[in-house]
Every structure is written in structure tokens, then in C-alpha cells.
mmCIF file of C-alpha atoms in Angstrom:
data_model
loop_
_atom_site.group_PDB
_atom_site.id
_atom_site.type_symbol
_atom_site.label_atom_id
_atom_site.label_comp_id
_atom_site.label_asym_id
_atom_site.label_seq_id
_atom_site.Cartn_x
_atom_site.Cartn_y
_atom_site.Cartn_z
ATOM 1 C CA UNK W 18 0.059 0.045 -0.102
ATOM 2 C CA UNK W 19 0.785 3.798 0.174
ATOM 3 C CA UNK W 20 1.844 3.588 3.919
ATOM 4 C CA UNK W 21 0.453 5.366 6.711
ATOM 5 C CA UNK W 22 -1.419 8.577 5.729
ATOM 6 C CA UNK W 23 -2.512 11.483 7.966
ATOM 7 C CA UNK W 24 -4.703 14.435 7.330
ATOM 8 C CA UNK W 25 -4.677 17.282 7.516
ATOM 9 C CA UNK W 26 -0.909 17.742 7.075
ATOM 10 C CA UNK W 27 -1.290 21.133 8.622
ATOM 11 C CA UNK W 28 -3.642 22.467 10.931
ATOM 12 C CA UNK W 29 -3.895 26.084 12.334
ATOM 13 C CA UNK W 30 -6.233 26.639 15.354
ATOM 14 C CA UNK W 31 -7.151 29.332 17.633
ATOM 15 C CA UNK W 32 -6.916 28.743 21.158
ATOM 16 C CA UNK W 33 -9.908 27.207 22.445
ATOM 17 C CA UNK W 34 -11.011 25.483 19.286
ATOM 18 C CA UNK W 35 -11.574 21.819 18.995
ATOM 19 C CA UNK W 36 -9.434 19.921 16.296
ATOM 20 C CA UNK W 37 -9.560 16.377 14.876
ATOM 21 C CA UNK W 38 -6.596 14.632 13.430
ATOM 22 C CA UNK W 39 -7.004 11.482 11.021
ATOM 23 C CA UNK W 40 -4.677 8.610 10.648
ATOM 24 C CA UNK W 41 -5.098 5.838 8.055
ATOM 25 C CA UNK W 42 -2.961 3.039 8.864
ATOM 26 C CA UNK W 43 -1.518 0.599 6.494
ATOM 27 C CA UNK W 44 -4.226 -1.760 5.510
ATOM 28 C CA UNK W 45 -4.457 -4.885 7.816
ATOM 29 C CA UNK W 46 -2.280 -3.468 10.457
ATOM 30 C CA UNK W 47 -3.418 -4.404 13.780
ATOM 31 C CA UNK W 48 -1.691 -1.952 16.077
ATOM 32 C CA UNK W 49 -1.829 1.878 15.802
ATOM 33 C CA UNK W 50 0.100 4.422 17.895
ATOM 34 C CA UNK W 51 -0.238 8.264 18.272
ATOM 35 C CA UNK W 52 2.972 10.326 19.322
ATOM 36 C CA UNK W 53 3.320 13.995 19.948
ATOM 37 C CA UNK W 54 6.536 15.477 18.866
ATOM 38 C CA UNK W 55 7.190 19.088 20.248
ATOM 39 C CA UNK W 56 9.772 21.339 18.475
ATOM 40 C CA UNK W 57 13.276 20.126 19.093
ATOM 41 C CA UNK W 58 12.215 16.977 20.905
ATOM 42 C CA UNK W 59 11.610 13.291 20.034
ATOM 43 C CA UNK W 60 8.320 11.928 19.658
ATOM 44 C CA UNK W 61 6.229 11.235 22.875
ATOM 45 C CA UNK W 62 3.971 8.333 23.155
ATOM 46 C CA UNK W 63 0.229 9.267 23.520
ATOM 47 C CA UNK W 64 -1.830 6.201 23.229
ATOM 48 C CA UNK W 65 -2.059 2.771 21.558
ATOM 49 C CA UNK W 66 -4.623 0.617 19.824
ATOM 50 C CA UNK W 67 -4.950 -3.082 19.069
ATOM 51 C CA UNK W 68 -7.632 -3.062 16.706
ATOM 52 C CA UNK W 69 -10.480 -1.164 18.105
ATOM 53 C CA UNK W 70 -9.347 -1.393 21.679
ATOM 54 C CA UNK W 71 -7.545 1.438 23.274
ATOM 55 C CA UNK W 72 -4.913 -0.725 25.320
ATOM 56 C CA UNK W 73 -2.909 2.151 26.681
ATOM 57 C CA UNK W 74 -3.735 5.855 26.813
ATOM 58 C CA UNK W 75 -1.216 6.735 29.637
ATOM 59 C CA UNK W 76 0.508 9.158 27.478
ATOM 60 C CA UNK W 77 -2.524 11.628 26.787
ATOM 61 C CA UNK W 78 -1.478 14.865 28.532
ATOM 62 C CA UNK W 79 -4.973 15.779 29.662
ATOM 63 C CA UNK W 80 -8.845 14.984 29.468
ATOM 64 C CA UNK W 81 -8.863 17.369 26.446
ATOM 65 C CA UNK W 82 -7.105 14.752 24.338
ATOM 66 C CA UNK W 83 -9.276 11.802 23.056
ATOM 67 C CA UNK W 84 -8.577 9.055 20.568
ATOM 68 C CA UNK W 85 -10.773 6.519 18.951
ATOM 69 C CA UNK W 86 -10.530 3.835 16.395
ATOM 70 C CA UNK W 87 -14.128 2.472 16.182
ATOM 71 C CA UNK W 88 -13.771 -0.157 13.389
ATOM 72 C CA UNK W 89 -10.304 -1.039 13.860
ATOM 73 C CA UNK W 90 -8.801 0.601 10.921
ATOM 74 C CA UNK W 91 -8.941 4.593 10.672
ATOM 75 C CA UNK W 92 -7.999 6.443 13.882
ATOM 76 C CA UNK W 93 -8.976 10.000 14.885
ATOM 77 C CA UNK W 94 -7.065 12.055 17.598
ATOM 78 C CA UNK W 95 -9.409 14.898 18.946
ATOM 79 C CA UNK W 96 -7.991 17.762 21.063
ATOM 80 C CA UNK W 97 -10.633 19.946 22.704
ATOM 81 C CA UNK W 98 -10.295 23.553 23.698
ATOM 82 C CA UNK W 99 -6.859 23.709 22.212
ATOM 83 C CA UNK W 100 -3.944 25.576 24.090
ATOM 84 C CA UNK W 101 -0.754 26.943 22.953
ATOM 85 C CA UNK W 102 1.274 23.990 24.504
ATOM 86 C CA UNK W 103 -0.653 21.646 22.262
ATOM 87 C CA UNK W 104 1.278 23.037 19.314
ATOM 88 C CA UNK W 105 3.407 20.089 18.021
ATOM 89 C CA UNK W 106 3.593 17.477 15.210
ATOM 90 C CA UNK W 107 1.221 14.679 15.854
ATOM 91 C CA UNK W 108 2.565 11.233 14.525
ATOM 92 C CA UNK W 109 0.696 8.139 13.775
ATOM 93 C CA UNK W 110 2.344 4.742 13.352
ATOM 94 C CA UNK W 111 1.247 1.119 12.697
ATOM 95 C CA UNK W 112 2.403 -2.229 12.908
ATOM 96 C CA UNK W 113 1.300 -5.407 11.268
ATOM 97 C CA UNK W 114 0.871 -7.502 14.346
ATOM 98 C CA UNK W 115 -0.534 -7.081 17.887
ATOM 99 C CA UNK W 116 3.016 -6.587 19.468
ATOM 100 C CA UNK W 117 4.472 -3.151 20.272
ATOM 101 C CA UNK W 118 7.973 -4.894 19.401
ATOM 102 C CA UNK W 119 7.367 -5.046 15.586
ATOM 103 C CA UNK W 120 8.772 -2.176 13.529
ATOM 104 C CA UNK W 121 6.455 0.733 13.596
ATOM 105 C CA UNK W 122 5.564 2.569 10.151
ATOM 106 C CA UNK W 123 5.064 6.166 10.662
ATOM 107 C CA UNK W 124 3.017 8.643 8.939
ATOM 108 C CA UNK W 125 4.264 12.062 7.579
ATOM 109 C CA UNK W 126 2.443 13.799 10.677
ATOM 110 C CA UNK W 127 0.173 16.654 11.264
ATOM 111 C CA UNK W 128 1.685 19.864 12.156
ATOM 112 C CA UNK W 129 -0.798 21.673 14.626
ATOM 113 C CA UNK W 130 -0.191 25.246 15.251
ATOM 114 C CA UNK W 131 -2.470 26.950 18.097
ATOM 115 C CA UNK W 132 -2.411 30.559 17.939
ATOM 116 C CA UNK C 25 11.719 6.713 35.872
ATOM 117 C CA UNK C 26 12.567 5.564 32.185
ATOM 118 C CA UNK C 27 14.824 7.776 30.423
ATOM 119 C CA UNK C 28 16.863 7.976 27.274
ATOM 120 C CA UNK C 29 19.442 10.313 26.814
ATOM 121 C CA UNK C 30 21.180 11.481 23.374
ATOM 122 C CA UNK C 31 23.666 13.980 24.617
ATOM 123 C CA UNK C 32 24.539 15.460 21.299
ATOM 124 C CA UNK C 33 22.158 17.567 19.424
ATOM 125 C CA UNK C 34 24.233 18.077 16.527
ATOM 126 C CA UNK C 35 27.314 15.869 15.258
ATOM 127 C CA UNK C 36 29.082 17.274 12.304
ATOM 128 C CA UNK C 37 31.588 15.005 10.478
ATOM 129 C CA UNK C 38 33.335 14.920 7.046
ATOM 130 C CA UNK C 39 32.731 12.233 4.678
ATOM 131 C CA UNK C 40 34.673 9.195 5.194
ATOM 132 C CA UNK C 41 35.224 9.947 8.985
ATOM 133 C CA UNK C 42 33.877 7.544 11.718
ATOM 134 C CA UNK C 43 30.708 8.122 13.415
ATOM 135 C CA UNK C 44 29.461 7.414 16.778
ATOM 136 C CA UNK C 45 25.833 8.745 18.073
ATOM 137 C CA UNK C 46 25.613 8.007 21.598
ATOM 138 C CA UNK C 47 22.547 6.931 23.337
ATOM 139 C CA UNK C 48 22.190 6.016 27.244
ATOM 140 C CA UNK C 49 19.081 4.823 28.860
ATOM 141 C CA UNK C 50 17.804 4.283 32.402
ATOM 142 C CA UNK C 51 15.385 1.449 32.775
ATOM 143 C CA UNK C 52 14.617 -1.227 35.394
ATOM 144 C CA UNK C 53 14.876 -4.394 33.256
ATOM 145 C CA UNK C 54 16.137 -5.272 29.856
ATOM 146 C CA UNK C 55 14.299 -3.107 27.119
ATOM 147 C CA UNK C 56 14.303 -3.792 23.263
ATOM 148 C CA UNK C 57 16.418 -1.219 21.697
ATOM 149 C CA UNK C 58 15.911 0.590 18.307
ATOM 150 C CA UNK C 59 17.476 3.318 16.306
ATOM 151 C CA UNK C 60 15.076 5.235 14.150
ATOM 152 C CA UNK C 61 16.136 7.892 11.328
ATOM 153 C CA UNK C 62 14.385 10.736 9.613
ATOM 154 C CA UNK C 63 15.845 11.749 6.446
ATOM 155 C CA UNK C 64 15.044 15.409 5.160
ATOM 156 C CA UNK C 65 11.482 15.668 3.922
ATOM 157 C CA UNK C 66 10.771 11.873 4.714
ATOM 158 C CA UNK C 67 8.906 10.157 7.320
ATOM 159 C CA UNK C 68 10.440 8.485 10.342
ATOM 160 C CA UNK C 69 11.572 5.025 9.716
ATOM 161 C CA UNK C 70 13.317 2.075 11.570
ATOM 162 C CA UNK C 71 16.972 1.930 10.929
ATOM 163 C CA UNK C 72 18.006 -1.001 12.986
ATOM 164 C CA UNK C 73 16.969 -3.049 16.276
ATOM 165 C CA UNK C 74 19.339 -4.598 18.762
ATOM 166 C CA UNK C 75 17.612 -7.910 18.607
ATOM 167 C CA UNK C 76 18.314 -8.484 14.949
ATOM 168 C CA UNK C 77 22.178 -7.802 15.340
ATOM 169 C CA UNK C 78 22.281 -6.624 11.843
ATOM 170 C CA UNK C 79 24.144 -3.854 10.053
ATOM 171 C CA UNK C 80 21.961 -1.543 7.925
ATOM 172 C CA UNK C 81 23.590 0.953 5.564
ATOM 173 C CA UNK C 82 26.913 0.172 7.406
ATOM 174 C CA UNK C 83 25.465 1.163 10.792
ATOM 175 C CA UNK C 84 25.817 -1.070 13.783
ATOM 176 C CA UNK C 85 24.554 -0.587 17.415
ATOM 177 C CA UNK C 86 26.074 -2.474 20.261
ATOM 178 C CA UNK C 87 24.422 -2.657 23.525
ATOM 179 C CA UNK C 88 26.418 -2.396 26.531
ATOM 180 C CA UNK C 89 24.297 -3.422 29.517
ATOM 181 C CA UNK C 90 26.764 -2.412 32.279
ATOM 182 C CA UNK C 91 26.852 1.062 30.952
ATOM 183 C CA UNK C 92 23.195 0.937 29.761
ATOM 184 C CA UNK C 93 24.224 2.422 26.416
ATOM 185 C CA UNK C 94 23.204 1.475 22.688
ATOM 186 C CA UNK C 95 25.555 3.719 20.700
ATOM 187 C CA UNK C 96 25.231 3.878 16.801
ATOM 188 C CA UNK C 97 28.432 3.473 14.940
ATOM 189 C CA UNK C 98 29.525 3.603 11.213
ATOM 190 C CA UNK C 99 33.219 3.479 10.376
ATOM 191 C CA UNK C 100 32.920 5.717 7.256
ATOM 192 C CA UNK C 101 30.317 8.227 7.017
ATOM 193 C CA UNK C 102 28.461 9.231 3.732
ATOM 194 C CA UNK C 103 26.884 12.546 2.784
ATOM 195 C CA UNK C 104 23.674 10.490 2.463
ATOM 196 C CA UNK C 105 23.754 9.643 6.183
ATOM 197 C CA UNK C 106 22.944 13.300 6.963
ATOM 198 C CA UNK C 107 19.627 12.855 8.974
ATOM 199 C CA UNK C 108 18.058 13.017 12.519
ATOM 200 C CA UNK C 109 18.739 9.821 14.532
ATOM 201 C CA UNK C 110 16.530 8.829 17.371
ATOM 202 C CA UNK C 111 17.515 6.109 19.866
ATOM 203 C CA UNK C 112 14.240 4.378 21.391
ATOM 204 C CA UNK C 113 14.486 1.877 23.898
ATOM 205 C CA UNK C 114 11.151 -0.145 24.435
ATOM 206 C CA UNK C 115 10.059 -1.445 27.757
ATOM 207 C CA UNK C 116 6.318 -1.263 27.475
ATOM 208 C CA UNK C 117 6.306 1.181 24.789
ATOM 209 C CA UNK C 118 8.763 3.060 22.661
ATOM 210 C CA UNK C 119 10.348 6.042 24.399
ATOM 211 C CA UNK C 120 12.450 8.144 22.093
ATOM 212 C CA UNK C 121 15.251 10.298 22.800
ATOM 213 C CA UNK C 122 15.668 13.879 21.798
ATOM 214 C CA UNK C 123 17.592 12.918 18.720
ATOM 215 C CA UNK C 124 20.984 13.826 17.258
ATOM 216 C CA UNK C 125 21.307 15.486 14.008
ATOM 217 C CA UNK C 126 24.124 14.151 11.920
ATOM 218 C CA UNK C 127 25.676 16.312 9.325
ATOM 219 C CA UNK C 128 28.066 14.799 6.892
ATOM 220 C CA UNK C 129 30.019 17.246 4.886
ATOM 221 C CA UNK C 130 31.897 16.424 1.690
#
């Protein structure tokens, strides 16, 4: 396939707005991950799905962040009432098997800027 | 706390010089260890994993459990190696370092 895709690639939001970021994993991939990458930092884990089940959401920074994968394929990361500190690149990755140790295939990311 | 440290933000070398990108981690246990790379205008991708004991694009990484290090090495750097490199131990999830930018000049 074409690899992991993410949309939009760029998003500018005013503080307080809600945003939704989409991830299309490689077809058939079981596991899906979301990461947040702030400027000058490495990616930081947000949450992990195995099929439609959200098995780990320990990295979500606040209850304003919510992720779902209702049919076990496409995933959406939603951020409510965006704040300036939410500005970052949001990366999605998927793996073919239900184990985190397999190679993760990354998408191009969504750059979110909160003004 | 689980931490990974890449002490160099930027490593600049000339083509043909040896390269060592440092990575130290603090974990209670034996994590799996990975190096990921991001070339300019490309997405993050796996370079190599410790468990495979492989050499990819001339790079190798040796695990030193005593020093809890997993440095990435290449004997002769090439211009196409210029990229951002991230060390990523995995205990229960991947934890990325802050990355080292490698710049190989002609």
C-alpha cells in the first residue's frame, strides 16, 4: 500500500477551538500508535490501539485529548479547547501484528499550530 | 523513571570519518532497543533493532548493559547519512530520545 497517511498535514487553530486529526494506517495493520513531537524533541507516546481496543492511553496529557478507532482501521485524535502548548507535530504509526515490538511504520505527521 | 539520553544535538563530520551517535538509557529491566532515522522531507523510519544484530547501511549498534548504552556507529560516514537519528528503547512502549542531527560534509 501507500503507507500510513495522515490528514490534514497542517492545521492552524485558535486557542479554544477543537481539532480532529485523522490517521489511516497501512491496510491490515493491527496496532496503531499516536505520538506528539514538540519542536526539538523526540516523539512522545500518547496512546495505543490494538484493533479497536485502546490498550494504553497513559501518554495523553490531559482529558482534553481523546482518541478513537471504532472499526479497527482509521483512527482520530481529538483535542478539545486547544491550548498553545498543544502546538506540535502529531505522528501516527502502525504495525502489522499485535505486538509493540514489531517495526512501527510512521505517517508524515500533522503539524498543529495553536495561535 | 524510564529515560533515554542522546547527549549530542548535532554531530558534524566529514565524509569518510567515523561516526558514533551516543545513547544512554535508564530502565529497570532489559528493554528492546531501536534506532529510528528521519531523512530530510521523509518520514520517521526504523534503521535497526538490537535483537536483529544486523548492519543496516553500514551502521551497527552495540548494547552495553553495564553502561546501559546503545551507541550507533559507522566506520565511514557518507553524505547521504545526514539525517536526524533517534534512539528508542522499548520496555512497555517506545520511548524516544531527543535525537541527534548528523551532518556529513563533503
